[in-house]
């Protein structure tokens, strides 16, 4: 049963995921029309509250909201009262006082969307929080695989790269295992957390992980979260874990290549593979709009009744 907020794939049942994917199928059709707009969310307000940079997620939530006729407000931290030392929670409470129907939150620190959700009346959608979760990315990845392969159940999915710092890996591990796929992960030992308890097989070589895989997902090396040396050099990482057409031969014939973006060309993927089939990177981006339309359709308007939100102290935030 889908709750008020979308904070992580961990909280969803398989039936919830299927409902979101099925709704996205209908939303995709709207994006294929000449006039890509329906009145479904007319009169609703969606706030994009991004404290960390984003191209795909932020733009696709904005486009998704506009295709559904919602009023979309893009909050910009650099020109907000955060610059006058207003706290994140006070900023969120202030925006919530204007009665939005959904608030989309991205933050570099894990748990911030949950903390904000605990305070607000509006439903909160997690658009990526630190190394915790990125639920709409996993949903669009599941949607893309289902589109390409016709199913998810029984597929073998290899996720390769910086598993330790990746919210995309975590959300996809939950998503693909809940949907019946076998998930393998591969990384240098320093970037591989203990994740067998999540029901995945872990490897420290690329070949073991992608052997016979239907889907190979490369992850971005997250230099902003890498403090210290996790591998000898980028060149060495690229030689051992970077995917190219030669290494891809270990995967199953017809395997697709995915990447959440942004891609470090020549590091996680060879440029040729990044740009051409079997890479489906731009399909992932395109499907991101349909998934976010589905999420806004299903979650916007689940506002908590006035009085049920936690009492917000006037003016004095803790953070
Ligand atoms: N995949 C992803 O989250 O990309 P952005 O950081 O550009 O939103």
mmCIF file of C-alpha atoms and ligand atoms in Angstrom:
data_model
loop_
_atom_site.group_PDB
_atom_site.id
_atom_site.type_symbol
_atom_site.label_atom_id
_atom_site.label_comp_id
_atom_site.label_asym_id
_atom_site.label_seq_id
_atom_site.Cartn_x
_atom_site.Cartn_y
_atom_site.Cartn_z
ATOM 1 C CA UNK A 1 0.000 0.000 0.000
ATOM 2 C CA UNK A 2 1.609 3.248 -1.150
ATOM 3 C CA UNK A 3 2.024 5.709 1.753
ATOM 4 C CA UNK A 4 1.905 9.500 1.850
ATOM 5 C CA UNK A 5 5.576 10.047 0.963
ATOM 6 C CA UNK A 6 7.994 8.344 -1.443
ATOM 7 C CA UNK A 7 11.229 8.183 0.521
ATOM 8 C CA UNK A 8 12.733 4.920 -0.702
ATOM 9 C CA UNK A 9 12.141 1.721 -2.646
ATOM 10 C CA UNK A 10 12.804 -0.149 0.598
ATOM 11 C CA UNK A 11 9.361 1.000 1.819
ATOM 12 C CA UNK A 12 7.472 -0.255 -1.258
ATOM 13 C CA UNK A 13 5.839 -3.615 -1.884
ATOM 14 C CA UNK A 14 6.152 -5.304 -5.262
ATOM 15 C CA UNK A 15 2.498 -4.405 -5.975
ATOM 16 C CA UNK A 16 3.269 -0.708 -5.307
ATOM 17 C CA UNK A 17 6.169 -0.800 -7.779
ATOM 18 C CA UNK A 18 3.986 -2.505 -10.396
ATOM 19 C CA UNK A 19 1.280 0.116 -9.893
ATOM 20 C CA UNK A 20 3.767 2.958 -10.447
ATOM 21 C CA UNK A 21 5.246 1.261 -13.549
ATOM 22 C CA UNK A 22 1.788 0.592 -14.998
ATOM 23 C CA UNK A 23 0.756 4.208 -14.364
ATOM 24 C CA UNK A 24 3.963 5.358 -16.088
ATOM 25 C CA UNK A 25 2.978 3.339 -19.185
ATOM 26 C CA UNK A 26 -0.104 5.527 -19.514
ATOM 27 C CA UNK A 27 1.936 8.667 -18.837
ATOM 28 C CA UNK A 28 4.450 7.777 -21.531
ATOM 29 C CA UNK A 29 1.670 7.851 -24.103
ATOM 30 C CA UNK A 30 0.965 11.490 -23.184
ATOM 31 C CA UNK A 31 4.601 12.323 -23.933
ATOM 32 C CA UNK A 32 4.223 10.859 -27.424
ATOM 33 C CA UNK A 33 1.342 13.193 -28.356
ATOM 34 C CA UNK A 34 1.835 16.376 -30.327
ATOM 35 C CA UNK A 35 0.345 18.372 -27.438
ATOM 36 C CA UNK A 36 1.989 16.865 -24.372
ATOM 37 C CA UNK A 37 -0.339 18.197 -21.715
ATOM 38 C CA UNK A 38 -3.337 16.915 -19.762
ATOM 39 C CA UNK A 39 -5.329 18.699 -17.023
ATOM 40 C CA UNK A 40 -4.888 15.961 -14.389
ATOM 41 C CA UNK A 41 -3.074 18.114 -11.784
ATOM 42 C CA UNK A 42 -4.556 21.492 -12.720
ATOM 43 C CA UNK A 43 -4.713 23.665 -9.613
ATOM 44 C CA UNK A 44 -2.054 21.597 -7.814
ATOM 45 C CA UNK A 45 1.329 23.017 -6.828
ATOM 46 C CA UNK A 46 4.613 21.081 -6.868
ATOM 47 C CA UNK A 47 7.774 22.475 -5.250
ATOM 48 C CA UNK A 48 11.213 21.338 -6.434
ATOM 49 C CA UNK A 49 13.439 21.703 -3.348
ATOM 50 C CA UNK A 50 16.910 20.763 -4.582
ATOM 51 C CA UNK A 51 19.799 21.466 -2.209
ATOM 52 C CA UNK A 52 22.228 19.509 -4.429
ATOM 53 C CA UNK A 53 22.897 19.914 -8.141
ATOM 54 C CA UNK A 54 20.887 17.939 -10.679
ATOM 55 C CA UNK A 55 20.116 18.017 -14.367
ATOM 56 C CA UNK A 56 17.978 14.957 -15.087
ATOM 57 C CA UNK A 57 15.925 14.596 -11.934
ATOM 58 C CA UNK A 58 15.104 18.259 -11.471
ATOM 59 C CA UNK A 59 14.272 18.918 -15.132
ATOM 60 C CA UNK A 60 12.183 15.775 -15.458
ATOM 61 C CA UNK A 61 10.146 16.529 -12.317
ATOM 62 C CA UNK A 62 9.504 20.009 -13.724
ATOM 63 C CA UNK A 63 8.517 18.684 -17.144
ATOM 64 C CA UNK A 64 6.414 15.944 -15.538
ATOM 65 C CA UNK A 65 4.536 18.453 -13.401
ATOM 66 C CA UNK A 66 3.924 20.767 -16.344
ATOM 67 C CA UNK A 67 2.687 17.939 -18.578
ATOM 68 C CA UNK A 68 0.095 17.228 -15.892
ATOM 69 C CA UNK A 69 -0.782 20.977 -15.705
ATOM 70 C CA UNK A 70 0.550 21.428 -12.148
ATOM 71 C CA UNK A 71 2.121 24.743 -11.147
ATOM 72 C CA UNK A 72 5.805 23.937 -10.583
ATOM 73 C CA UNK A 73 7.987 26.110 -8.355
ATOM 74 C CA UNK A 74 11.754 25.635 -8.542
ATOM 75 C CA UNK A 75 13.376 26.624 -5.263
ATOM 76 C CA UNK A 76 16.937 27.882 -5.650
ATOM 77 C CA UNK A 77 19.083 27.606 -2.474
ATOM 78 C CA UNK A 78 21.644 30.121 -3.728
ATOM 79 C CA UNK A 79 19.081 32.943 -3.907
ATOM 80 C CA UNK A 80 17.009 31.935 -0.876
ATOM 81 C CA UNK A 81 17.018 32.900 2.793
ATOM 82 C CA UNK A 82 19.306 29.904 3.410
ATOM 83 C CA UNK A 83 21.952 32.486 2.536
ATOM 84 C CA UNK A 84 20.762 34.450 5.584
ATOM 85 C CA UNK A 85 21.317 31.383 7.792
ATOM 86 C CA UNK A 86 17.714 30.173 7.688
ATOM 87 C CA UNK A 87 17.709 26.448 8.494
ATOM 88 C CA UNK A 88 16.696 23.754 6.008
ATOM 89 C CA UNK A 89 13.727 22.790 8.169
ATOM 90 C CA UNK A 90 12.538 26.380 8.466
ATOM 91 C CA UNK A 91 12.874 26.766 4.719
ATOM 92 C CA UNK A 92 10.804 23.631 4.178
ATOM 93 C CA UNK A 93 8.174 24.686 6.748
ATOM 94 C CA UNK A 94 7.960 28.135 5.142
ATOM 95 C CA UNK A 95 7.292 26.632 1.706
ATOM 96 C CA UNK A 96 4.821 24.154 3.235
ATOM 97 C CA UNK A 97 2.849 27.049 4.727
ATOM 98 C CA UNK A 98 1.978 28.001 1.118
ATOM 99 C CA UNK A 99 0.105 24.676 0.842
ATOM 100 C CA UNK A 100 1.937 22.864 -1.962
ATOM 101 C CA UNK A 101 0.560 19.464 -2.960
ATOM 102 C CA UNK A 102 3.986 17.805 -3.224
ATOM 103 C CA UNK A 103 7.559 18.718 -2.310
ATOM 104 C CA UNK A 104 10.437 17.082 -4.173
ATOM 105 C CA UNK A 105 13.612 17.020 -2.064
ATOM 106 C CA UNK A 106 17.223 16.347 -3.017
ATOM 107 C CA UNK A 107 20.015 16.754 -0.475
ATOM 108 C CA UNK A 108 23.622 15.590 -0.186
ATOM 109 C CA UNK A 109 22.952 14.214 3.310
ATOM 110 C CA UNK A 110 21.116 10.910 3.777
ATOM 111 C CA UNK A 111 17.893 11.247 5.747
ATOM 112 C CA UNK A 112 17.083 14.894 5.003
ATOM 113 C CA UNK A 113 13.938 14.090 2.923
ATOM 114 C CA UNK A 114 12.646 11.890 5.780
ATOM 115 C CA UNK A 115 13.354 14.636 8.341
ATOM 116 C CA UNK A 116 11.500 17.150 6.171
ATOM 117 C CA UNK A 117 8.621 14.692 5.571
ATOM 118 C CA UNK A 118 8.189 14.305 9.333
ATOM 119 C CA UNK A 119 7.513 18.058 9.568
ATOM 120 C CA UNK A 120 5.432 18.862 6.506
ATOM 121 C CA UNK A 121 1.810 18.541 5.593
ATOM 122 C CA UNK A 122 2.713 18.044 1.926
ATOM 123 C CA UNK A 123 3.821 14.641 0.640
ATOM 124 C CA UNK A 124 7.600 14.482 0.176
ATOM 125 C CA UNK A 125 9.252 12.718 -2.760
ATOM 126 C CA UNK A 126 12.921 11.822 -2.273
ATOM 127 C CA UNK A 127 14.890 12.939 -5.349
ATOM 128 C CA UNK A 128 18.152 11.497 -3.976
ATOM 129 C CA UNK A 129 19.625 11.796 -0.465
ATOM 130 C CA UNK A 130 23.344 11.247 0.015
ATOM 131 C CA UNK A 131 24.282 7.581 -0.320
ATOM 132 C CA UNK A 132 20.844 6.449 0.913
ATOM 133 C CA UNK A 133 18.198 6.173 -1.847
ATOM 134 C CA UNK A 134 17.113 7.599 -5.203
ATOM 135 C CA UNK A 135 13.726 5.925 -5.627
ATOM 136 C CA UNK A 136 12.548 7.570 -8.853
ATOM 137 C CA UNK A 137 15.862 6.653 -10.548
ATOM 138 C CA UNK A 138 15.308 2.989 -9.647
ATOM 139 C CA UNK A 139 11.704 3.178 -10.853
ATOM 140 C CA UNK A 140 12.755 4.575 -14.230
ATOM 141 C CA UNK A 141 15.463 1.909 -14.456
ATOM 142 C CA UNK A 142 12.919 -0.836 -13.740
ATOM 143 C CA UNK A 143 10.569 0.714 -16.298
ATOM 144 C CA UNK A 144 13.342 0.806 -18.926
ATOM 145 C CA UNK A 145 14.308 -2.823 -18.325
ATOM 146 C CA UNK A 146 10.668 -3.935 -18.519
ATOM 147 C CA UNK A 147 10.311 -1.980 -21.783
ATOM 148 C CA UNK A 148 13.473 -3.547 -23.249
ATOM 149 C CA UNK A 149 13.103 -7.118 -22.000
ATOM 150 C CA UNK A 150 9.335 -7.426 -21.583
ATOM 151 C CA UNK A 151 9.779 -8.553 -17.955
ATOM 152 C CA UNK A 152 11.973 -8.147 -14.881
ATOM 153 C CA UNK A 153 11.276 -11.434 -13.118
ATOM 154 C CA UNK A 154 14.066 -13.958 -13.683
ATOM 155 C CA UNK A 155 16.527 -11.524 -15.287
ATOM 156 C CA UNK A 156 20.129 -11.232 -14.176
ATOM 157 C CA UNK A 157 21.148 -7.633 -13.425
ATOM 158 C CA UNK A 158 24.787 -6.655 -12.789
ATOM 159 C CA UNK A 159 25.507 -3.318 -11.085
ATOM 160 C CA UNK A 160 29.127 -2.260 -11.460
ATOM 161 C CA UNK A 161 31.107 0.543 -9.833
ATOM 162 C CA UNK A 162 31.003 2.638 -6.698
ATOM 163 C CA UNK A 163 28.444 0.557 -4.807
ATOM 164 C CA UNK A 164 29.558 1.994 -1.451
ATOM 165 C CA UNK A 165 28.521 5.586 -2.156
ATOM 166 C CA UNK A 166 25.674 4.937 -4.589
ATOM 167 C CA UNK A 167 22.062 5.719 -3.715
ATOM 168 C CA UNK A 168 21.198 4.457 -7.209
ATOM 169 C CA UNK A 169 22.721 1.048 -6.414
ATOM 170 C CA UNK A 170 20.846 0.793 -3.117
ATOM 171 C CA UNK A 171 17.465 1.714 -4.613
ATOM 172 C CA UNK A 172 18.016 -0.588 -7.585
ATOM 173 C CA UNK A 173 19.046 -3.486 -5.351
ATOM 174 C CA UNK A 174 15.739 -3.127 -3.474
ATOM 175 C CA UNK A 175 13.780 -2.617 -6.685
ATOM 176 C CA UNK A 176 15.164 -5.405 -8.835
ATOM 177 C CA UNK A 177 15.169 -8.011 -6.027
ATOM 178 C CA UNK A 178 11.559 -7.136 -5.092
ATOM 179 C CA UNK A 179 10.610 -7.556 -8.756
ATOM 180 C CA UNK A 180 12.187 -11.030 -8.934
ATOM 181 C CA UNK A 181 15.515 -10.350 -10.676
ATOM 182 C CA UNK A 182 18.861 -11.790 -9.608
ATOM 183 C CA UNK A 183 21.156 -8.876 -8.674
ATOM 184 C CA UNK A 184 24.950 -9.055 -8.735
ATOM 185 C CA UNK A 185 27.240 -6.193 -7.770
ATOM 186 C CA UNK A 186 30.905 -5.654 -8.595
ATOM 187 C CA UNK A 187 33.409 -3.090 -7.321
ATOM 188 C CA UNK A 188 36.957 -2.791 -6.082
ATOM 189 C CA UNK A 189 36.980 -4.173 -2.500
ATOM 190 C CA UNK A 190 37.254 -0.637 -1.093
ATOM 191 C CA UNK A 191 33.987 0.390 -2.805
ATOM 192 C CA UNK A 192 32.041 -2.777 -1.976
ATOM 193 C CA UNK A 193 29.985 -2.682 1.243
ATOM 194 C CA UNK A 194 28.725 -5.867 2.922
ATOM 195 C CA UNK A 195 25.517 -6.188 0.916
ATOM 196 C CA UNK A 196 24.802 -9.935 0.818
ATOM 197 C CA UNK A 197 22.097 -9.366 3.451
ATOM 198 C CA UNK A 198 20.233 -7.388 0.772
ATOM 199 C CA UNK A 199 19.994 -10.572 -1.300
ATOM 200 C CA UNK A 200 22.679 -9.772 -3.874
ATOM 201 C CA UNK A 201 25.818 -11.617 -4.988
ATOM 202 C CA UNK A 202 28.953 -9.496 -4.581
ATOM 203 C CA UNK A 203 32.109 -9.752 -6.711
ATOM 204 C CA UNK A 204 35.412 -7.912 -6.945
ATOM 205 C CA UNK A 205 35.898 -8.532 -10.672
ATOM 206 C CA UNK A 206 33.803 -7.179 -13.502
ATOM 207 C CA UNK A 207 33.840 -10.447 -15.422
ATOM 208 C CA UNK A 208 32.336 -12.539 -12.603
ATOM 209 C CA UNK A 209 29.489 -10.072 -12.167
ATOM 210 C CA UNK A 210 28.522 -9.598 -15.813
ATOM 211 C CA UNK A 211 28.972 -13.214 -16.991
ATOM 212 C CA UNK A 212 25.612 -14.091 -18.594
ATOM 213 C CA UNK A 213 23.907 -10.913 -17.352
ATOM 214 C CA UNK A 214 20.834 -9.544 -19.171
ATOM 215 C CA UNK A 215 21.431 -6.026 -17.889
ATOM 216 C CA UNK A 216 24.722 -4.315 -17.038
ATOM 217 C CA UNK A 217 24.395 -1.072 -15.095
ATOM 218 C CA UNK A 218 27.533 1.044 -14.725
ATOM 219 C CA UNK A 219 27.632 3.563 -11.879
ATOM 220 C CA UNK A 220 29.293 6.932 -11.777
ATOM 221 C CA UNK A 221 32.522 7.288 -9.840
ATOM 222 C CA UNK A 222 31.348 9.846 -7.290
ATOM 223 C CA UNK A 223 34.362 12.041 -6.815
ATOM 224 C CA UNK A 224 32.335 14.380 -4.570
ATOM 225 C CA UNK A 225 31.861 11.536 -2.063
ATOM 226 C CA UNK A 226 35.320 9.915 -2.431
ATOM 227 C CA UNK A 227 37.495 11.223 0.356
ATOM 228 C CA UNK A 228 40.850 9.485 0.168
ATOM 229 C CA UNK A 229 42.051 6.889 -2.320
ATOM 230 C CA UNK A 230 39.721 3.989 -3.032
ATOM 231 C CA UNK A 231 41.642 2.741 -6.087
ATOM 232 C CA UNK A 232 45.159 3.369 -7.419
ATOM 233 C CA UNK A 233 44.159 5.665 -10.295
ATOM 234 C CA UNK A 234 41.272 6.499 -12.610
ATOM 235 C CA UNK A 235 43.205 4.832 -15.426
ATOM 236 C CA UNK A 236 43.526 1.625 -13.391
ATOM 237 C CA UNK A 237 39.803 1.759 -12.457
ATOM 238 C CA UNK A 238 38.845 2.221 -16.078
ATOM 239 C CA UNK A 239 41.030 -0.709 -17.156
ATOM 240 C CA UNK A 240 39.507 -3.099 -14.585
ATOM 241 C CA UNK A 241 35.917 -1.898 -14.096
ATOM 242 C CA UNK A 242 35.286 0.377 -17.089
ATOM 243 C CA UNK A 243 32.895 -1.213 -19.558
ATOM 244 C CA UNK A 244 33.656 -1.435 -23.282
ATOM 245 C CA UNK A 245 32.469 -3.658 -26.116
ATOM 246 C CA UNK A 246 35.214 -6.222 -25.499
ATOM 247 C CA UNK A 247 34.344 -6.749 -21.823
ATOM 248 C CA UNK A 248 30.626 -6.665 -22.636
ATOM 249 C CA UNK A 249 31.076 -9.945 -24.545
ATOM 250 C CA UNK A 250 30.981 -11.744 -21.180
ATOM 251 C CA UNK A 251 27.359 -10.642 -20.736
ATOM 252 C CA UNK A 252 24.459 -12.455 -22.376
ATOM 253 C CA UNK A 253 23.870 -11.840 -26.093
ATOM 254 C CA UNK A 254 21.464 -8.917 -26.329
ATOM 255 C CA UNK A 255 22.394 -7.536 -22.901
ATOM 256 C CA UNK A 256 21.574 -3.849 -22.442
ATOM 257 C CA UNK A 257 23.883 -1.266 -20.846
ATOM 258 C CA UNK A 258 22.533 1.316 -18.417
ATOM 259 C CA UNK A 259 23.968 4.286 -16.550
ATOM 260 C CA UNK A 260 22.072 6.767 -14.335
ATOM 261 C CA UNK A 261 24.189 9.685 -15.534
ATOM 262 C CA UNK A 262 26.042 11.901 -15.528
ATOM 263 C CA UNK A 263 28.641 9.665 -17.243
ATOM 264 C CA UNK A 264 32.386 10.083 -16.777
ATOM 265 C CA UNK A 265 33.207 9.201 -20.375
ATOM 266 C CA UNK A 266 36.134 6.832 -20.724
ATOM 267 C CA UNK A 267 35.993 5.939 -17.016
ATOM 268 C CA UNK A 268 32.818 3.906 -16.364
ATOM 269 C CA UNK A 269 31.945 3.469 -20.052
ATOM 270 C CA UNK A 270 33.873 3.744 -23.299
ATOM 271 C CA UNK A 271 32.564 6.763 -25.260
ATOM 272 C CA UNK A 272 31.365 4.514 -28.081
ATOM 273 C CA UNK A 273 29.333 2.384 -25.676
ATOM 274 C CA UNK A 274 27.941 5.440 -23.905
ATOM 275 C CA UNK A 275 26.517 6.771 -27.176
ATOM 276 C CA UNK A 276 25.211 3.712 -28.990
ATOM 277 C CA UNK A 277 23.186 0.535 -28.520
ATOM 278 C CA UNK A 278 23.134 -1.592 -26.507
ATOM 279 C CA UNK A 279 23.346 1.472 -24.261
ATOM 280 C CA UNK A 280 19.864 2.730 -23.299
ATOM 281 C CA UNK A 281 20.992 5.793 -21.340
ATOM 282 C CA UNK A 282 18.820 8.315 -23.165
ATOM 283 C CA UNK A 283 15.833 5.956 -22.968
ATOM 284 C CA UNK A 284 16.343 6.000 -19.195
ATOM 285 C CA UNK A 285 16.258 9.808 -19.261
ATOM 286 C CA UNK A 286 13.127 9.852 -21.453
ATOM 287 C CA UNK A 287 11.393 7.303 -19.217
ATOM 288 C CA UNK A 288 12.268 9.458 -16.212
ATOM 289 C CA UNK A 289 9.580 11.928 -17.272
ATOM 290 C CA UNK A 290 6.883 9.215 -17.479
ATOM 291 C CA UNK A 291 7.898 7.781 -14.096
ATOM 292 C CA UNK A 292 7.864 11.203 -12.439
ATOM 293 C CA UNK A 293 4.463 11.972 -13.982
ATOM 294 C CA UNK A 294 3.219 8.700 -12.470
ATOM 295 C CA UNK A 295 4.734 9.536 -9.085
ATOM 296 C CA UNK A 296 3.223 13.037 -9.059
ATOM 297 C CA UNK A 297 -0.145 11.631 -10.149
ATOM 298 C CA UNK A 298 -0.112 9.013 -7.362
ATOM 299 C CA UNK A 299 1.366 11.143 -4.554
ATOM 300 C CA UNK A 300 0.461 14.813 -5.129
ATOM 301 C CA UNK A 301 -2.619 15.728 -3.158
ATOM 302 C CA UNK A 302 -1.973 13.288 -0.300
ATOM 303 C CA UNK A 303 -1.492 16.309 1.974
ATOM 304 C CA UNK A 304 -1.811 15.627 5.650
ATOM 305 C CA UNK A 305 -4.837 17.384 7.136
ATOM 306 C CA UNK A 306 -4.038 20.699 8.886
ATOM 307 C CA UNK A 307 -3.174 20.100 12.487
ATOM 308 C CA UNK A 308 -1.630 16.676 11.879
ATOM 309 C CA UNK A 309 1.737 18.055 10.785
ATOM 310 C CA UNK A 310 4.247 18.438 13.600
ATOM 311 C CA UNK A 311 3.993 21.829 15.296
ATOM 312 C CA UNK A 312 6.478 24.098 13.640
ATOM 313 C CA UNK A 313 8.190 26.525 16.007
ATOM 314 C CA UNK A 314 7.834 30.084 14.734
ATOM 315 C CA UNK A 315 11.152 31.175 13.349
ATOM 316 C CA UNK A 316 13.559 29.051 15.397
ATOM 317 C CA UNK A 317 14.829 25.936 13.595
ATOM 318 C CA UNK A 318 17.191 23.382 15.083
ATOM 319 C CA UNK A 319 19.364 22.910 11.991
HETATM 320 N N1 LIG B 1 20.662 10.333 -12.333
HETATM 321 C C1 LIG B 1 20.576 11.529 -11.698
HETATM 322 O O1 LIG B 1 20.098 11.622 -10.562
HETATM 323 O O2 LIG B 1 21.040 12.583 -12.415
HETATM 324 P P1 LIG B 1 20.985 14.118 -11.948
HETATM 325 O O3 LIG B 1 21.976 14.261 -10.803
HETATM 326 O O4 LIG B 1 21.388 14.915 -13.155
HETATM 327 O O5 LIG B 1 19.609 14.414 -11.464
#
